[in-house]
Amino acid sequence: MVEAVNRFSYRGSANDFDRVNGTDTGGKVPLWRLGIPYPSARFGASYLSPTESRIKDALENVPRHATLVDLGSGKGRALIIAARMGFRRVIGVEFAAELVDIARRNLAITGAGAEVILETRVNTRSGGPLGIYLYNPFSAEIMRKVAAQLDGRSEETGWLISIRVASRSAWNCSMRSWSAPSKCTG
């Protein structure tokens, strides 16, 4: 897998975060360049990570006693940042094996207390507060399914943090607490 890791490393486009941390979390990776064996790959989006400050701003109001799950975690930048912010548990879910390998290497380099799993779905029953972080990981069709699954866990406290979604019709809030009295429409 080292070959795959190197093939998808874009050191030339590394930003300040990567230079400071010795990681490879930047760059843009189109899905067609990845060997994704799942039919759901057609609903995915290219990998691209926001800046460190944008991730921190997005996660700022989520309580640190929550488990944070990054759906479409890519190379792991948000995982590293969330772990450093002190969340109880940080989990990345990614369906591209090449990106999972890069993320695991980045987590090892930084010593971040996070894990990343190769999967196409996630169990949202965490047994406690849950934050779901998304940075444009998939299409409106999948976003609607995720929103419906999260609505089904209304007995637990949780937050959906989305910096940019595939479609405003699929989700129209940048941060939503599904335990709050007012609900976003989707």
Coordinates of N, CA and C in Angstrom, one line a residue, residues 1-185:
M1 N 0.8 -1.2 0.0 CA 0.0 0.0 0.0 C 0.9 1.3 0.0
V2 N 2.1 1.1 0.3 CA 3.0 2.3 0.3 C 2.9 3.0 -1.1
E3 N 2.9 2.2 -2.1 CA 2.8 2.8 -3.5 C 1.6 3.6 -3.6
A4 N 0.4 3.1 -3.2 CA -0.8 3.9 -3.3 C -0.7 5.1 -2.4
V5 N -0.1 5.1 -1.3 CA 0.0 6.2 -0.4 C 0.9 7.3 -1.1
N6 N 2.0 6.9 -1.7 CA 2.8 7.9 -2.4 C 2.1 8.4 -3.7
R7 N 1.4 7.6 -4.4 CA 0.7 8.0 -5.6 C -0.3 9.1 -5.4
F8 N -0.9 9.1 -4.2 CA -1.9 10.1 -3.9 C -1.4 11.2 -2.9
S9 N -0.1 11.3 -2.8 CA 0.4 12.4 -1.9 C 0.7 13.6 -2.8
Y10 N 0.3 14.7 -2.4 CA 0.5 15.9 -3.2 C 1.3 16.9 -2.4
R11 N 2.6 16.6 -2.2 CA 3.5 17.4 -1.4 C 3.7 18.8 -2.0
G12 N 3.6 18.9 -3.3 CA 3.8 20.2 -3.9 C 2.7 21.2 -3.5
S13 N 1.5 20.7 -3.2 CA 0.4 21.6 -2.8 C 0.2 21.6 -1.3
A14 N 1.2 21.1 -0.5 CA 1.0 21.1 0.9 C 0.9 22.5 1.5
N15 N 0.0 22.7 2.4 CA -0.2 24.1 3.0 C 0.6 24.2 4.3
D16 N 0.3 25.2 5.0 CA 1.0 25.4 6.3 C 0.7 24.3 7.3
F17 N -0.5 23.8 7.3 CA -0.8 22.7 8.3 C 0.2 21.5 8.0
D18 N 0.3 21.1 6.7 CA 1.1 20.0 6.4 C 2.6 20.3 6.6
R19 N 3.1 21.5 6.3 CA 4.5 21.8 6.5 C 4.8 21.8 8.0
V20 N 3.9 22.3 8.9 CA 4.2 22.4 10.3 C 4.1 20.9 10.9
N21 N 3.2 20.1 10.4 CA 3.0 18.8 11.0 C 3.7 17.6 10.3
G22 N 4.3 17.9 9.2 CA 5.0 16.8 8.4 C 4.0 15.8 7.9
T23 N 2.8 16.3 7.6 CA 1.8 15.4 7.1 C 1.4 15.7 5.6
D24 N 0.5 14.9 5.1 CA 0.0 15.1 3.8 C -1.5 15.0 3.8
T25 N -2.1 16.1 4.2 CA -3.6 16.2 4.3 C -4.2 17.1 3.2
G26 N -3.4 17.8 2.5 CA -3.8 18.8 1.5 C -4.0 18.2 0.1
G27 N -4.3 19.1 -0.8 CA -4.4 18.7 -2.2 C -5.8 18.3 -2.5
K28 N -6.1 18.1 -3.8 CA -7.4 17.6 -4.3 C -7.2 16.3 -4.9
V29 N -8.0 15.3 -4.6 CA -7.9 14.0 -5.2 C -9.3 13.6 -5.8
P30 N -9.4 13.6 -7.1 CA -10.6 13.2 -7.7 C -10.9 11.7 -7.5
L31 N -12.2 11.4 -7.2 CA -12.5 10.0 -7.0 C -12.1 9.0 -8.1
W32 N -12.2 9.5 -9.3 CA -11.9 8.6 -10.4 C -10.4 8.0 -10.3
R33 N -9.6 8.7 -9.6 CA -8.2 8.3 -9.4 C -8.0 7.2 -8.4
L34 N -9.1 7.0 -7.6 CA -9.0 6.0 -6.5 C -9.6 4.7 -6.9
G35 N -9.1 3.6 -6.4 CA -9.7 2.3 -6.6 C -10.8 2.0 -5.6
I36 N -12.0 2.6 -5.8 CA -13.1 2.4 -4.9 C -14.0 1.3 -5.4
P37 N -14.1 0.1 -4.7 CA -14.8 -1.0 -5.2 C -16.3 -1.0 -5.0
Y38 N -16.8 0.1 -4.3 CA -18.2 0.1 -3.9 C -19.1 0.8 -5.0
P39 N -20.3 0.3 -5.2 CA -21.2 1.0 -6.2 C -21.5 2.4 -5.7
S40 N -21.5 2.6 -4.4 CA -21.8 4.0 -3.8 C -20.8 5.0 -4.2
A41 N -19.7 4.6 -4.8 CA -18.6 5.6 -5.2 C -19.2 6.7 -6.1
R42 N -20.2 6.4 -6.9 CA -20.8 7.4 -7.8 C -21.4 8.5 -7.0
F43 N -21.7 8.4 -5.7 CA -22.3 9.4 -4.9 C -21.3 10.2 -4.2
G44 N -20.0 9.9 -4.3 CA -19.0 10.6 -3.6 C -18.5 11.9 -4.2
A45 N -17.7 12.6 -3.5 CA -17.1 13.8 -4.1 C -15.6 13.7 -4.0
S46 N -14.9 14.5 -4.8 CA -13.4 14.6 -4.7 C -13.0 14.9 -3.3
Y47 N -11.8 14.4 -2.9 CA -11.2 14.8 -1.7 C -10.6 16.2 -1.7
L48 N -10.9 17.0 -0.7 CA -10.4 18.3 -0.6 C -10.6 18.7 0.9
S49 N -9.6 19.2 1.5 CA -9.8 19.5 3.0 C -9.8 21.0 3.2
P50 N -10.6 21.5 4.1 CA -10.6 22.9 4.4 C -9.4 23.3 5.3
T51 N -9.2 24.5 5.5 CA -8.1 25.0 6.3 C -8.3 24.6 7.8
E52 N -7.2 24.6 8.5 CA -7.2 24.3 10.0 C -8.2 25.2 10.7
S53 N -8.1 26.5 10.4 CA -8.9 27.5 11.1 C -10.4 27.3 10.8
R54 N -10.7 26.9 9.6 CA -12.1 26.6 9.2 C -12.7 25.4 10.0
I55 N -11.9 24.4 10.1 CA -12.3 23.2 10.8 C -12.5 23.5 12.3
K56 N -11.5 24.2 12.9 CA -11.7 24.6 14.3 C -12.9 25.5 14.5
D57 N -13.2 26.4 13.7 CA -14.4 27.2 13.8 C -15.6 26.4 13.7
A58 N -15.6 25.4 12.8 CA -16.8 24.6 12.7 C -17.1 23.7 13.9
L59 N -16.0 23.3 14.6 CA -16.1 22.4 15.7 C -16.2 23.1 17.0
E60 N -16.0 24.3 17.0 CA -15.9 25.1 18.2 C -17.0 24.9 19.3
N61 N -18.3 24.8 18.8 CA -19.4 24.8 19.7 C -19.9 23.4 20.1
V62 N -19.2 22.4 19.6 CA -19.5 21.0 19.9 C -18.8 20.6 21.2
P63 N -19.6 20.2 22.2 CA -18.9 19.8 23.5 C -17.9 18.8 23.4
R64 N -16.8 18.9 24.1 CA -15.7 18.0 24.0 C -16.0 16.6 24.6
H65 N -17.1 16.4 25.3 CA -17.4 15.1 25.8 C -18.1 14.3 24.7
A66 N -18.3 14.8 23.6 CA -19.0 14.1 22.5 C -18.0 13.3 21.7
T67 N -18.5 12.2 21.1 CA -17.7 11.4 20.1 C -17.8 12.2 18.8
L68 N -16.7 12.4 18.1 CA -16.8 13.1 16.8 C -16.5 12.1 15.7
V69 N -17.5 12.1 14.7 CA -17.3 11.2 13.6 C -17.2 12.0 12.3
D70 N -16.1 11.8 11.6 CA -15.9 12.6 10.3 C -16.3 11.6 9.2
L71 N -17.4 11.9 8.5 CA -17.9 11.0 7.4 C -17.2 11.5 6.1
G72 N -16.5 10.7 5.5 CA -15.7 11.1 4.4 C -14.4 11.7 4.8
S73 N -13.7 11.1 5.7 CA -12.6 11.7 6.4 C -11.3 11.9 5.6
G74 N -11.3 11.3 4.4 CA -10.1 11.6 3.5 C -8.8 11.3 4.1
K75 N -7.9 12.3 4.0 CA -6.5 12.1 4.5 C -6.4 12.4 6.0
G76 N -7.5 12.8 6.7 CA -7.4 12.9 8.1 C -7.1 14.2 8.8
R77 N -7.1 15.3 8.1 CA -6.8 16.6 8.7 C -7.8 16.9 9.8
A78 N -9.1 16.8 9.5 CA -10.1 17.1 10.6 C -10.0 16.2 11.8
L79 N -9.6 14.9 11.6 CA -9.4 14.0 12.7 C -8.2 14.5 13.6
I80 N -7.1 14.9 13.0 CA -6.0 15.4 13.8 C -6.4 16.6 14.6
I81 N -7.1 17.5 13.9 CA -7.5 18.8 14.6 C -8.5 18.5 15.7
A82 N -9.5 17.6 15.5 CA -10.5 17.3 16.5 C -9.8 16.6 17.7
A83 N -8.9 15.7 17.4 CA -8.2 15.0 18.5 C -7.5 16.0 19.4
R84 N -6.8 17.0 18.7 CA -6.1 18.0 19.5 C -7.0 18.9 20.2
M85 N -8.3 19.0 19.8 CA -9.2 19.9 20.5 C -9.8 19.2 21.7
G86 N -9.5 17.9 21.8 CA -9.9 17.2 23.1 C -11.2 16.5 23.1
F87 N -11.7 16.1 21.9 CA -13.0 15.3 21.9 C -12.8 14.0 22.6
R88 N -13.8 13.5 23.2 CA -13.8 12.2 23.9 C -13.3 11.1 23.0
R89 N -13.8 11.0 21.8 CA -13.3 10.0 20.8 C -13.5 10.6 19.5
V90 N -12.5 10.3 18.6 CA -12.6 10.8 17.2 C -12.4 9.7 16.2
I91 N -13.4 9.6 15.3 CA -13.5 8.4 14.4 C -13.6 9.0 13.0
G92 N -12.8 8.5 12.1 CA -13.0 8.9 10.7 C -13.6 7.7 9.9
V93 N -14.5 8.0 9.0 CA -15.1 6.9 8.2 C -14.8 7.3 6.7
E94 N -14.2 6.4 6.0 CA -13.7 6.7 4.6 C -13.9 5.5 3.8
F95 N -14.3 5.6 2.5 CA -14.5 4.5 1.6 C -13.5 4.3 0.6
A96 N -12.4 5.1 0.6 CA -11.3 4.9 -0.3 C -10.1 4.4 0.4
A97 N -9.7 3.2 0.2 CA -8.6 2.6 0.9 C -7.3 3.4 0.8
E98 N -7.1 4.0 -0.3 CA -5.8 4.8 -0.5 C -5.8 6.0 0.5
L99 N -7.0 6.6 0.7 CA -7.1 7.7 1.6 C -7.0 7.3 3.0
V100 N -7.6 6.1 3.3 CA -7.5 5.5 4.7 C -6.0 5.3 5.0
D101 N -5.2 4.8 4.1 CA -3.8 4.5 4.4 C -3.1 5.8 4.6
I102 N -3.4 6.9 3.9 CA -2.7 8.2 4.1 C -3.1 8.7 5.4
A103 N -4.4 8.6 5.7 CA -4.9 9.2 7.0 C -4.2 8.5 8.2
R104 N -4.1 7.2 8.1 CA -3.5 6.4 9.2 C -2.0 6.8 9.4
R105 N -1.4 7.0 8.3 CA 0.0 7.5 8.3 C 0.1 8.9 9.0
N106 N -0.8 9.8 8.6 CA -0.9 11.1 9.2 C -1.2 11.1 10.7
L107 N -2.1 10.2 11.1 CA -2.4 10.1 12.5 C -1.2 9.6 13.3
A108 N -0.4 8.6 12.7 CA 0.8 8.1 13.3 C 1.9 9.2 13.4
I109 N 2.0 10.0 12.4 CA 3.0 11.0 12.4 C 2.7 12.0 13.5
T110 N 1.5 12.4 13.7 CA 1.1 13.4 14.6 C 0.8 12.9 16.0
G111 N 0.7 11.6 16.1 CA 0.3 11.0 17.4 C -1.1 11.3 17.8
A112 N -1.9 11.7 16.9 CA -3.3 12.1 17.2 C -4.1 10.9 17.7
G113 N -4.9 11.1 18.8 CA -5.7 10.0 19.3 C -7.0 9.9 18.6
A114 N -6.9 9.4 17.4 CA -8.1 9.2 16.5 C -7.9 7.9 15.8
E115 N -9.0 7.4 15.2 CA -9.0 6.2 14.4 C -9.7 6.5 13.1
V116 N -9.4 5.7 12.1 CA -10.0 5.8 10.8 C -10.4 4.4 10.3
I117 N -11.6 4.3 9.8 CA -12.0 3.0 9.4 C -12.4 3.0 7.9
L118 N -12.2 1.9 7.2 CA -12.6 1.8 5.8 C -14.0 1.2 5.8
E119 N -15.0 2.0 5.4 CA -16.4 1.6 5.5 C -17.2 2.6 4.7
T120 N -18.4 2.1 4.3 CA -19.3 2.9 3.5 C -20.5 3.4 4.4
R121 N -20.6 2.9 5.6 CA -21.7 3.4 6.5 C -21.1 3.4 7.9
V122 N -21.8 4.1 8.8 CA -21.4 4.2 10.2 C -22.6 3.9 11.1
N123 N -22.3 3.3 12.2 CA -23.3 3.1 13.3 C -23.4 4.4 14.1
T124 N -24.5 5.1 14.1 CA -24.6 6.4 14.8 C -25.0 6.2 16.2
R125 N -25.1 5.0 16.7 CA -25.5 4.8 18.1 C -24.2 4.7 18.9
S126 N -23.8 5.8 19.4 CA -22.5 5.9 20.1 C -22.6 5.7 21.6
G127 N -23.9 5.7 22.1 CA -24.0 5.6 23.6 C -23.7 6.9 24.3
G128 N -23.9 8.0 23.6 CA -23.6 9.3 24.2 C -23.7 10.4 23.2
P129 N -23.3 11.6 23.5 CA -23.3 12.7 22.6 C -22.5 12.4 21.4
L130 N -23.0 12.8 20.2 CA -22.3 12.5 19.0 C -22.3 13.7 18.1
G131 N -21.1 14.0 17.6 CA -20.9 15.1 16.6 C -20.6 14.4 15.2
I132 N -21.3 14.8 14.2 CA -21.1 14.3 12.9 C -20.5 15.4 12.0
Y133 N -19.3 15.3 11.6 CA -18.6 16.3 10.8 C -18.6 15.9 9.3
L134 N -18.9 16.8 8.4 CA -18.9 16.6 7.0 C -18.3 17.7 6.3
Y135 N -17.4 17.4 5.3 CA -17.0 18.5 4.4 C -17.2 18.0 3.0
N136 N -18.4 18.2 2.5 CA -18.8 17.9 1.2 C -18.4 16.4 0.8
P137 N -18.8 15.4 1.6 CA -18.3 14.1 1.2 C -19.1 13.3 0.2
F138 N -20.3 13.7 0.0 CA -21.1 12.9 -1.0 C -22.3 13.7 -1.5
S139 N -23.1 13.1 -2.4 CA -24.2 13.7 -3.1 C -25.4 14.0 -2.2
A140 N -26.3 14.7 -2.7 CA -27.6 15.1 -2.0 C -28.3 13.8 -1.7
E141 N -28.3 12.8 -2.5 CA -29.0 11.5 -2.3 C -28.5 10.9 -1.0
I142 N -27.2 10.8 -0.8 CA -26.7 10.2 0.4 C -26.8 11.1 1.6
M143 N -26.7 12.4 1.3 CA -26.9 13.3 2.4 C -28.3 13.2 3.1
R144 N -29.3 13.0 2.2 CA -30.7 12.8 2.7 C -30.8 11.5 3.6
K145 N -30.1 10.5 3.2 CA -30.1 9.2 4.0 C -29.4 9.4 5.3
V146 N -28.3 10.2 5.3 CA -27.6 10.4 6.6 C -28.5 11.3 7.5
A147 N -29.1 12.3 6.9 CA -30.0 13.1 7.7 C -31.1 12.3 8.3
A148 N -31.7 11.4 7.6 CA -32.8 10.6 8.1 C -32.3 9.7 9.2
Q149 N -31.1 9.1 9.0 CA -30.6 8.2 10.0 C -30.3 9.0 11.3
L150 N -29.8 10.2 11.2 CA -29.6 11.0 12.4 C -30.9 11.5 13.1
D151 N -31.9 11.8 12.3 CA -33.2 12.1 12.9 C -33.7 10.9 13.7
G152 N -33.4 9.7 13.3 CA -33.8 8.5 14.1 C -33.2 8.4 15.4
R153 N -32.2 9.1 15.7 CA -31.5 9.0 17.0 C -31.9 10.2 17.9
S154 N -33.1 10.7 17.8 CA -33.5 11.9 18.5 C -33.5 11.7 20.0
E155 N -33.4 10.5 20.6 CA -33.3 10.3 22.0 C -31.9 10.7 22.6
E156 N -30.9 10.9 21.7 CA -29.6 11.2 22.1 C -29.2 12.6 21.7
T157 N -28.3 13.2 22.4 CA -27.9 14.6 22.0 C -26.8 14.4 20.9
G158 N -27.0 15.3 19.9 CA -26.0 15.3 18.8 C -25.9 16.5 18.0
W159 N -24.9 16.7 17.2 CA -24.7 17.8 16.4 C -24.2 17.4 15.0
L160 N -24.7 18.0 14.0 CA -24.3 17.8 12.6 C -23.5 19.1 12.2
I161 N -22.3 18.9 11.9 CA -21.4 20.0 11.5 C -21.0 19.9 10.0
S162 N -21.5 20.8 9.2 CA -21.2 20.7 7.8 C -20.6 22.0 7.3
I163 N -19.4 21.9 6.8 CA -18.8 23.2 6.2 C -19.4 23.5 4.9
R164 N -19.6 22.5 4.0 CA -20.1 22.7 2.7 C -20.7 21.4 2.3
V165 N -22.0 21.4 1.9 CA -22.7 20.2 1.5 C -22.9 20.2 0.0
A166 N -23.2 19.0 -0.5 CA -23.4 18.8 -2.0 C -24.6 19.6 -2.5
S167 N -25.6 19.7 -1.7 CA -26.9 20.3 -2.2 C -27.6 21.0 -1.0
R168 N -28.0 22.2 -1.2 CA -28.7 23.0 -0.2 C -30.1 22.3 0.1
S169 N -30.6 21.6 -0.9 CA -31.9 20.9 -0.7 C -31.8 19.7 0.2
A170 N -30.5 19.1 0.3 CA -30.3 18.0 1.1 C -30.1 18.4 2.6
W171 N -29.5 19.5 2.8 CA -29.3 20.0 4.2 C -29.0 21.4 4.1
N172 N -29.8 22.2 4.9 CA -29.6 23.6 4.7 C -29.1 24.3 6.0
C173 N -28.4 23.6 6.8 CA -27.9 24.2 8.0 C -26.4 23.9 8.1
S174 N -25.6 24.8 8.6 CA -24.2 24.5 8.7 C -23.9 23.8 10.1
M175 N -24.7 24.0 11.1 CA -24.6 23.3 12.3 C -26.0 23.1 12.9
R176 N -26.3 21.9 13.3 CA -27.6 21.5 13.7 C -27.5 20.6 14.9
S177 N -28.2 20.9 16.0 CA -28.3 20.0 17.1 C -29.7 19.3 17.0
W178 N -29.7 18.0 16.8 CA -31.0 17.3 16.6 C -31.7 17.1 18.0
S179 N -31.1 17.6 19.1 CA -31.8 17.6 20.3 C -32.5 18.9 20.6
A180 N -32.2 19.9 19.8 CA -32.7 21.2 19.9 C -34.2 21.3 19.5
P181 N -35.0 22.2 20.1 CA -36.4 22.3 19.8 C -36.6 22.7 18.3
S182 N -35.8 23.6 17.8 CA -36.0 24.0 16.4 C -35.2 23.1 15.5
K183 N -35.9 22.6 14.4 CA -35.2 21.7 13.5 C -35.0 22.4 12.1
C184 N -34.0 22.0 11.5 CA -33.7 22.4 10.1 C -34.5 21.6 9.2
T185 N -34.9 22.1 8.1 CA -35.6 21.3 7.1 C -34.7 20.8 6.1

